Coordinates of C-alpha atoms in Angstrom, one line a residue:
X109 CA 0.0 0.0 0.0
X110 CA 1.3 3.4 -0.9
X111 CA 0.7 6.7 2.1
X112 CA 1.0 9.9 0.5
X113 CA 1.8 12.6 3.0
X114 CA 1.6 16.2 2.8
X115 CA 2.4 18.8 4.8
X116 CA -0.4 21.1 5.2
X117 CA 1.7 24.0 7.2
X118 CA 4.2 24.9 4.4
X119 CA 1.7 24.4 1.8
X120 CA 0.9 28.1 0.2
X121 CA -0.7 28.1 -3.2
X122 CA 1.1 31.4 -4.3
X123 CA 1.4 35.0 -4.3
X124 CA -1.7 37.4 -4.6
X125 CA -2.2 38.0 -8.0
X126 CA -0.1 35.0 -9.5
X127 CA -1.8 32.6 -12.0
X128 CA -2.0 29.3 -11.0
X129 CA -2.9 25.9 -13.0
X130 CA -3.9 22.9 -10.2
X131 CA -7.0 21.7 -9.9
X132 CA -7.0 20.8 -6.2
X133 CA -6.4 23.1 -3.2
X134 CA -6.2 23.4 0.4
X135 CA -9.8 24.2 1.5
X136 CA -9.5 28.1 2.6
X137 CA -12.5 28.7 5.0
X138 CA -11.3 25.6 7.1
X139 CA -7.5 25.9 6.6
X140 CA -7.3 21.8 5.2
X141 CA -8.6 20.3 7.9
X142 CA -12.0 19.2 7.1
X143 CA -13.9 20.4 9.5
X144 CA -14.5 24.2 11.7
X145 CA -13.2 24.0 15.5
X146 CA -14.9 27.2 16.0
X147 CA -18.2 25.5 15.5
X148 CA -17.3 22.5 18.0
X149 CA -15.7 20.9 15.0
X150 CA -18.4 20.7 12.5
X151 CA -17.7 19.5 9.1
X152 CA -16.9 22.1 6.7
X153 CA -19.9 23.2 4.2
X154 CA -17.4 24.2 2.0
X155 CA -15.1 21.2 1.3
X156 CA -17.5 18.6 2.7
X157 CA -15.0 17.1 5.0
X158 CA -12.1 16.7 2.3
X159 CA -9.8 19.6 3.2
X160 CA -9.4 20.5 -0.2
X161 CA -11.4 21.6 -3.0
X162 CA -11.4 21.4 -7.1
X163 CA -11.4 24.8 -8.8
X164 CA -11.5 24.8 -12.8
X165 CA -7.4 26.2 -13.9
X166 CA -6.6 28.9 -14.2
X167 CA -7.0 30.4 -10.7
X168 CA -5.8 33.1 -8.9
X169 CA -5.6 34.0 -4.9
X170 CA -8.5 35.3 -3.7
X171 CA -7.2 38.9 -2.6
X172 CA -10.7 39.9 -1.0
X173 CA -10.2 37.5 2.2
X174 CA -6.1 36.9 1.1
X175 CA -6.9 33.0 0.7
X176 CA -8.8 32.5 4.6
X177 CA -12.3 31.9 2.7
X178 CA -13.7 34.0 5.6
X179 CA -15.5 37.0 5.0
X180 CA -14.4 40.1 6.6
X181 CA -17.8 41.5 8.1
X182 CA -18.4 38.0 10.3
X183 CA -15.4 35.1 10.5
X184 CA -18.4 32.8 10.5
X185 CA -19.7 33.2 6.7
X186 CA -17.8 31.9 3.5
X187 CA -15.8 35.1 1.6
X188 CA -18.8 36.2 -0.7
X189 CA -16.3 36.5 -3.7
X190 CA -14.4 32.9 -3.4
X191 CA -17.4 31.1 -1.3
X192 CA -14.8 30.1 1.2
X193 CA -12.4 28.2 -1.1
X194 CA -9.6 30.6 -1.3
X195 CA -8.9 30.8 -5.0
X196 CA -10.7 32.0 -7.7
X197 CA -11.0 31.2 -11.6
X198 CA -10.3 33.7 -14.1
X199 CA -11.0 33.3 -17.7
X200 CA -7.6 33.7 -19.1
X201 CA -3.8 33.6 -17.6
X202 CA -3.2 37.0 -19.1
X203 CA -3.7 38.7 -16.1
X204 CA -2.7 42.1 -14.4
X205 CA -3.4 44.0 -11.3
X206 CA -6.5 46.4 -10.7
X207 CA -5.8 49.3 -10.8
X208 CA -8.9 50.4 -8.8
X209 CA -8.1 48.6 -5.9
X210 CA -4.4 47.8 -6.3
X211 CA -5.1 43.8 -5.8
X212 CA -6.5 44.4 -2.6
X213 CA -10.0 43.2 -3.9
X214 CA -11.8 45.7 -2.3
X215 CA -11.8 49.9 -2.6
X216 CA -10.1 52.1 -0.3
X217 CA -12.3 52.6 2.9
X218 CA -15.1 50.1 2.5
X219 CA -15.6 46.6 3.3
X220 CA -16.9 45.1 -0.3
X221 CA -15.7 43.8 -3.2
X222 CA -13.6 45.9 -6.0
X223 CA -16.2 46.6 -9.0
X224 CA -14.0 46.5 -11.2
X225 CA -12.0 43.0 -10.7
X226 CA -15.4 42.0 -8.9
X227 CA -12.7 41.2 -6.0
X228 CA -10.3 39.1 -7.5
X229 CA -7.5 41.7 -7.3
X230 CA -6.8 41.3 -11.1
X231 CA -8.7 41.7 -14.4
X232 CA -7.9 40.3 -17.9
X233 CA -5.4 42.1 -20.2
X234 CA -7.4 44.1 -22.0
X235 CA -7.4 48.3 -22.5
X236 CA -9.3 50.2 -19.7
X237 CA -12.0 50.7 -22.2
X238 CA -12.9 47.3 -23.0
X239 CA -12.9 46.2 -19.4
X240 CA -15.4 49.2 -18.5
X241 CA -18.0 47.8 -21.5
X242 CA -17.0 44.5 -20.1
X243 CA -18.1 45.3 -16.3
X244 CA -21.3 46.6 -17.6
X245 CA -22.7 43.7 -19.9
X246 CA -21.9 41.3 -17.1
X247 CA -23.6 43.7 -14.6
X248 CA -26.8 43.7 -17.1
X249 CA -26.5 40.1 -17.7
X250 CA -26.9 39.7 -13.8
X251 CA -29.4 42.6 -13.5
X252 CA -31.9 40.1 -16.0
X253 CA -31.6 37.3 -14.1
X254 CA -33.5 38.9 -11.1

């Protein structure tokens, strides 16, 4: 029989901002270990029990909760922009830093998520222009559905 061991301590999946390509990560809202000790260790909701999750390449670190999967208003709730799994997809690896919120994922004095990366802390290579009439067919999009 073959063990696999990891070590969960040392494991960081990158730098805010960087592009990654796995498709399994350490679970962010309960650090890896499966289940919440704050909650007189219940299993986590957002992993299942696993410790780790499967996110769809590429992915970047989420910058709105910096890869806890908390959210910032209440330690208690998934981060409303990664739903507590730390990373987030982005359509394509050309990425670069907002430059509303400087890859902080949210704007200067307030508590919620960048409009303009949506909280991600990076948006797609593409001139300022096209990401503006991008944000606003998505935002429309999303206006229909409700």
């Amino acid at each position: 029989m073959y063990w696999k061991t990891f070590d969960w301590k040392s494991q960081r999946a990158g730098q805010r901002g960087e592009v990654l390509n796995k498709n399994t990560y350490r679970c962010g809202f309960c650090s890896g270990k499966g289940f919440i000790p704050s909650k007189k260790n219940t299993r986590c909701s957002v992993c299942l029990g696993a410790g780790t999750v499967e996110v769809e390449p590429p992915v970047v670190i989420c910058a709105y909760c910096n890869e806890s999967g908390r959210s910032h208003l209440n330690s208690d709730l998934t981060c409303i922009v990664c739903r507590g799994r730390g990373v987030v997809s982005v359509k394509t690896s050309q990425v670069e830093m907002c430059p509303a919120c400087k890859a902080r994922g949210r704007e200067k004095g307030a508590n919620l998520p960048c409009l303009t990366c949506s909280g991600k802390g990076v948006v797609t290579k593409l001139g300022l222009q096209e990401q503006y009439y991008e944000n606003r067919r998505s935002r429309r999009s999303n206006q229909e559905l409700f």
